Each structure stands twice: as structure tokens, then as C-alpha cells.
Short mmCIF file of C-alpha atoms in Angstrom, two decimals:
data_model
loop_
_atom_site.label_atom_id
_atom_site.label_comp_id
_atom_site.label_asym_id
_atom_site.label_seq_id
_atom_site.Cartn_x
_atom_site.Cartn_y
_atom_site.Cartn_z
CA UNK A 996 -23.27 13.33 21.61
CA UNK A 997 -22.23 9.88 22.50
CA UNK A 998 -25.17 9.05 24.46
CA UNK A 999 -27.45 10.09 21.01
CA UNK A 1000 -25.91 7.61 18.88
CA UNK A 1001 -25.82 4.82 21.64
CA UNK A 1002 -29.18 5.28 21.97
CA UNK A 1003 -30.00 5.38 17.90
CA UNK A 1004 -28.07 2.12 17.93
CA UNK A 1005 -30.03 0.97 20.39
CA UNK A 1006 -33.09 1.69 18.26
CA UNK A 1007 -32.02 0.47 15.73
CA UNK A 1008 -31.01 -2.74 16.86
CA UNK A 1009 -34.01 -3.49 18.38
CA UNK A 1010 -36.03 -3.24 15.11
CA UNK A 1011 -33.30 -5.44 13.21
CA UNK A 1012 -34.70 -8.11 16.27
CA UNK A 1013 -37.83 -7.90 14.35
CA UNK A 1014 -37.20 -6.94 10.60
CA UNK A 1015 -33.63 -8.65 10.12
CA UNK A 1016 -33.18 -7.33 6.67
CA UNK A 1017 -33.92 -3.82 7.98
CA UNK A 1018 -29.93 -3.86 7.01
CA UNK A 1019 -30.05 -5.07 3.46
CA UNK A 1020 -29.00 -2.17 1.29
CA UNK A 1021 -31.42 -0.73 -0.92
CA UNK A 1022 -28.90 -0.45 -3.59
CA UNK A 1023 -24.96 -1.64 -3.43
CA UNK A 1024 -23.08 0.77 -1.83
CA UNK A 1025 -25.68 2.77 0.68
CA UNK A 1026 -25.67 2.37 4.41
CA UNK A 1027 -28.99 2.90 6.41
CA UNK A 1028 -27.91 6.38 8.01
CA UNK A 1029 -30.40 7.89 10.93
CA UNK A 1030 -31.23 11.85 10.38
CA UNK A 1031 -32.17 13.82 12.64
CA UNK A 1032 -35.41 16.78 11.88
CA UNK A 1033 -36.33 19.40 14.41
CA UNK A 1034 -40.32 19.50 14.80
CA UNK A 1035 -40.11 22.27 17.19
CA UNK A 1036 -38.64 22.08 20.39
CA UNK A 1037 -38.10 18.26 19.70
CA UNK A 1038 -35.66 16.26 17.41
CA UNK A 1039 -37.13 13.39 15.42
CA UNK A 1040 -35.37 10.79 13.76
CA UNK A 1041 -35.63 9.04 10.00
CA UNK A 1042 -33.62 6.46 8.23
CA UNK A 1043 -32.41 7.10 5.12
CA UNK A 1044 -30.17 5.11 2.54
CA UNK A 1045 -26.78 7.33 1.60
CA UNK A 1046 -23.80 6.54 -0.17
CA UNK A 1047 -20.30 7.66 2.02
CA UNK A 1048 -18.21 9.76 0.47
CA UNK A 1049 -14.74 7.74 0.25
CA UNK A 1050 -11.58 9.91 2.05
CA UNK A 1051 -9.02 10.37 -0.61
CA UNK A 1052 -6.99 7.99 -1.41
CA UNK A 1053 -3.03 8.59 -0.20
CA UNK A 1054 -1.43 10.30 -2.69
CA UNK A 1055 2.44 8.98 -3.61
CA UNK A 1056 5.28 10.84 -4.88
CA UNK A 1057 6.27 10.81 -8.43
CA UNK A 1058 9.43 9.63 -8.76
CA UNK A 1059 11.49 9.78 -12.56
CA UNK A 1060 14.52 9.27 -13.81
CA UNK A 1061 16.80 12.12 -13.64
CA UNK A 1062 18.31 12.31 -18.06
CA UNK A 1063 21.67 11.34 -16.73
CA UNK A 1064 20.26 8.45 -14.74
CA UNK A 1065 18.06 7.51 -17.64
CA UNK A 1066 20.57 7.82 -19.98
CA UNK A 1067 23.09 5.83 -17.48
CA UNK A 1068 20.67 2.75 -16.91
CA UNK A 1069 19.07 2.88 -20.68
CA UNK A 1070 23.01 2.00 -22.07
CA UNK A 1071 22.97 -1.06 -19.77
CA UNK A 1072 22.46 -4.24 -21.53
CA UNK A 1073 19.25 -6.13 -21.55
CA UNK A 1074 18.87 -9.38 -19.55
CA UNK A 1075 16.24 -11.73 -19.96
CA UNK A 1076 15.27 -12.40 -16.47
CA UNK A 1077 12.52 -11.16 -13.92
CA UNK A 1078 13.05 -10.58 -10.55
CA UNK A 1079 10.62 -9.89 -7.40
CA UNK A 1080 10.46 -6.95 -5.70
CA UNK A 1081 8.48 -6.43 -2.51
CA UNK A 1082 8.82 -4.26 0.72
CA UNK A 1083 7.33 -4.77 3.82
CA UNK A 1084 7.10 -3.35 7.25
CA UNK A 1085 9.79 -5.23 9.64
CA UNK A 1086 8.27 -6.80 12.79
CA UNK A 1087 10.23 -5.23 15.37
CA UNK A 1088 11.01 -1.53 15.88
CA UNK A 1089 13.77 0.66 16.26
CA UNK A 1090 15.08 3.39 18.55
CA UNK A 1091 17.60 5.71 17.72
CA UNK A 1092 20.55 7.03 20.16
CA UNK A 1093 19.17 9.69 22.23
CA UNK A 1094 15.85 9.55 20.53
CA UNK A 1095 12.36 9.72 22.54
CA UNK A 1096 10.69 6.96 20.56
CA UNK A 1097 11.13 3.84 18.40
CA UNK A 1098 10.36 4.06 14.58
CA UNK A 1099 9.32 0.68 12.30
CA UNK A 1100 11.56 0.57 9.34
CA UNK A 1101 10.85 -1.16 6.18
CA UNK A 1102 12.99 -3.95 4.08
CA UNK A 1103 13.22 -3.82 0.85
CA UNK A 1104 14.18 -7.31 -0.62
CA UNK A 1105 14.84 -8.12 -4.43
CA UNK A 1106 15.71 -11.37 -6.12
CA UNK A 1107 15.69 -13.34 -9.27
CA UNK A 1108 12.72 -15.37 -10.30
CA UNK A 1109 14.28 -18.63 -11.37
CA UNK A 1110 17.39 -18.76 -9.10
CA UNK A 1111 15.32 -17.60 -6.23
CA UNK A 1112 18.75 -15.83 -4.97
CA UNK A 1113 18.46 -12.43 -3.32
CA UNK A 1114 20.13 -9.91 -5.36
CA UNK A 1115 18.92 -6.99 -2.96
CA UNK A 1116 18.00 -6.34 -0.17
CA UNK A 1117 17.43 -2.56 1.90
CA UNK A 1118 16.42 -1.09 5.50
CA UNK A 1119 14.50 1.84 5.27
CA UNK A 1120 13.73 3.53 8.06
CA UNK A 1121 10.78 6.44 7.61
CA UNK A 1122 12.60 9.71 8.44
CA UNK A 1123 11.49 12.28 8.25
CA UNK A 1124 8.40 11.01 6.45
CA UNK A 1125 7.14 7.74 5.14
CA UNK A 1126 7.20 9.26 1.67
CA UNK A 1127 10.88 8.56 2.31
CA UNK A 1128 10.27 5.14 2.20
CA UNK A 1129 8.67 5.12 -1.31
CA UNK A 1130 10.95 7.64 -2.76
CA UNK A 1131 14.04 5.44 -1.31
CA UNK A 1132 12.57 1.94 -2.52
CA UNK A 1133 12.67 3.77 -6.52
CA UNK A 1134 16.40 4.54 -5.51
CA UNK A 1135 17.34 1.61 -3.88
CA UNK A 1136 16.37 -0.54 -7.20
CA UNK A 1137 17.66 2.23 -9.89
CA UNK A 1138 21.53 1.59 -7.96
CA UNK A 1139 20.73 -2.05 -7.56
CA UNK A 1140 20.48 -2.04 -11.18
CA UNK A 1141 23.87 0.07 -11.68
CA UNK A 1142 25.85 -2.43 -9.69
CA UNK A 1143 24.14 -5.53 -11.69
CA UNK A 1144 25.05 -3.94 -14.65
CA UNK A 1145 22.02 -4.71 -16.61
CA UNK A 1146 18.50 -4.34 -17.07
CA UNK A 1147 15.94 -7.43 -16.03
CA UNK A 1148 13.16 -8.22 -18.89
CA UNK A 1149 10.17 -7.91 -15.78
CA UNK A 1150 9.64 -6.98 -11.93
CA UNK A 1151 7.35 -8.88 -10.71
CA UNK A 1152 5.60 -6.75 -7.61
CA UNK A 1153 2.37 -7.58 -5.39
CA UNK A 1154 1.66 -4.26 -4.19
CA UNK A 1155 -0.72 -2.05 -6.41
CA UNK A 1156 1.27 1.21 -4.09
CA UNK A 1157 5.03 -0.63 -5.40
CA UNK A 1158 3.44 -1.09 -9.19
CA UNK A 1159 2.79 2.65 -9.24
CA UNK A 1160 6.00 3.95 -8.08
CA UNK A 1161 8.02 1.55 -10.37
CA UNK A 1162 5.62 2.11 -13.61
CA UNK A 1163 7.39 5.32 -14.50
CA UNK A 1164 10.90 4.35 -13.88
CA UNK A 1165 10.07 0.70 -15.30
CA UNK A 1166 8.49 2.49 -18.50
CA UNK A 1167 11.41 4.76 -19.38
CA UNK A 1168 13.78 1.32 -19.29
CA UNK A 1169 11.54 -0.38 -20.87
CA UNK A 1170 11.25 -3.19 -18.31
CA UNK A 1171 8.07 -4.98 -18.52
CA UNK A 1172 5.67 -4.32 -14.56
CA UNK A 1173 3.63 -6.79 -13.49
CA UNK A 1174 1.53 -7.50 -10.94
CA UNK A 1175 0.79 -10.86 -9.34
CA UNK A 1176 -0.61 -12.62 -6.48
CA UNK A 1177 2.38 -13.81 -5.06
CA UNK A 1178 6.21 -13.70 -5.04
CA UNK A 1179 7.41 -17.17 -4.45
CA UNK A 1180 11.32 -16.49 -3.99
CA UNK A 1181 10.63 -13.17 -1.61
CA UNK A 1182 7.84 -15.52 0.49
CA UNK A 1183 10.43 -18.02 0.72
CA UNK A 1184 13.12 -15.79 1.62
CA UNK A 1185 11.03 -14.58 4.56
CA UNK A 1186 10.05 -17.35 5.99
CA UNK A 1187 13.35 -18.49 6.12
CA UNK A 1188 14.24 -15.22 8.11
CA UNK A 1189 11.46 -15.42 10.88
#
């Protein structure tokens, strides 16, 4: 099988030597694809322009407010602040006692806009799934929240996957979600780790 597509490559890179916009998609999105047709005995190949069909995208677990939680965190009072909230893969992995092989946890960091101060911050670790992760990050900011005792005005996030697990808890406290290029205090906060 291998040697069949080296040698289409081949083929085909030898008449891109000649035609260099043999490449140039016909319309956006198609790739030149090579298709093979039995005449016979014999195989024979055409091109022909196809669009890929995307894999699906991962899907993330929904995570709400239980109505005790809601009704716990709705009672807190309203601050008008923002914070940033980001999580990130940590550089270094980690084994377990007794365990056959090392895991890369995640850390969770949280802190206020203006002040720049970190008001959270979280190691995950992705046991027994990295779902776990996700699912942990909601939890780990509902309790932050408990313990600050009120209710921020906006997260600021950077991660379209972090906007969509927040939106529902963020929605039903009526915290404003936004996303935005960059999170100054979190950036700051990280380089002053390394």
C-alpha cells in the first residue's frame, strides 16, 4: 500500500515540476485527490478535486449548576470586577507512587484584571479522563467564587474550549463571558513562574 502512494506522490510531483499550479484548488476547500479505476486487469489513475470530510469535533461535557449551588452563588453579592481565567498544560510531568507512567497535569490560574493579583490558582491532574480536567476547572471556579464571597461583573477567557464550559455556569449568575486575545495578568503571572 505504501509503495502505491509513494509512487502517486512521485507522479505527482513530477508534473507540479512542470505545471506548478497543478496544486491551486479549483475551489476553496478541495484537495487534488488521485483515484484509482480498474480497466481490466490494470489500475489506472485520475485526479480529482474533493472536499475532506472534517473528523468531529471533541465533544465537552456539560457542566450546570446543581439548584442548591445556583441558588448558593446567585445570593452572593455582585462585584464589579473581571478577572482572567485560563488553564494550561504544565511543562513537566508527573508520576504517581507505584504507578507505571507519568501523567501531564493542568493549572488552572485565576486573577483580577486591574490588580493583576492571583486569586486562584489549581493542579489538575487528568484521572481517569481528561474530561476530568474540564469538569474540575467549572468546579474549581464555582468554590473559588464561594470563598470570595461574591460574584465578578466578567471572566475574561482565551480559549473558545474554556468559553464553552463557563457559558452555562456564567449565564445562570449572570456574569458577563468574554473572549479575548490575551490575558495580560495570567501571561504575566507565567512568565514570572518559568
Amino acid at each position: 500500500f505504501l509503495t502505491v502512494c509513494l509512487e502517486q506522490a512521485l507522479g505527482v510531483s513530477l508534473r507540479v515540476q512542470e505545471a506548478p499550479h497543478l496544486l491551486d484548488p479549483i475551489t476553496k476547500g478541495t484537495y487534488l485527490v488521485r483515484i484509482p479505476q480498474k480497466e481490466g486487469t490494470a489500475l489506472t489513475w485520475k485526479d480529482a478535486w474533493e472536499t475532506p470530510d472534517l473528523p468531529p469535533g471533541p465533544t465537552l461535557p456539560l457542566v450546570r449548576l446543581t439548584p442548591e449551588g445556583r441558588q448558593i452563588l446567585s445570593n452572593l453579592p455582585r462585584k464589579q470586577m473581571s478577572l482572567q481565567l485560563d488553564i494550561a498544560p504544565m511543562p513537566g510531568g508527573f508520576r504517581d507512587k507505584g504507578a507505571p507512567r507519568p501523567y501531564y497535569a493542568y493549572h488552572l490560574m485565576v486573577a483580577d484584571s486591574r490588580s493583576k493579583m492571583i486569586l486562584c490558582t489549581n493542579i489538575i491532574a487528568p484521572k481517569p479522563t481528561l474530561d476530568t480536567v474540564w469538569i474540575q476547572m467549572v468546579t474549581a471556579f464555582t468554590e473559588m467564587l464561594t470563598t470570595m464571597r461574591m460574584l465578578p461583573s466578567e471572566v475574561a477567557v482565551c480559549q473558545e474550549r474554556v468559553e464553552a464550559l463557563l457559558k452555562p455556569v456564567a449565564s445562570d449568575l449572570g456574569i458577563k463571558l468574554k473572549r479575548v486575545r490575551s490575558l495580560d495578568a495570567l501571561n504575566q503571572a507565567r512568565q514570572f513562574m518559568e
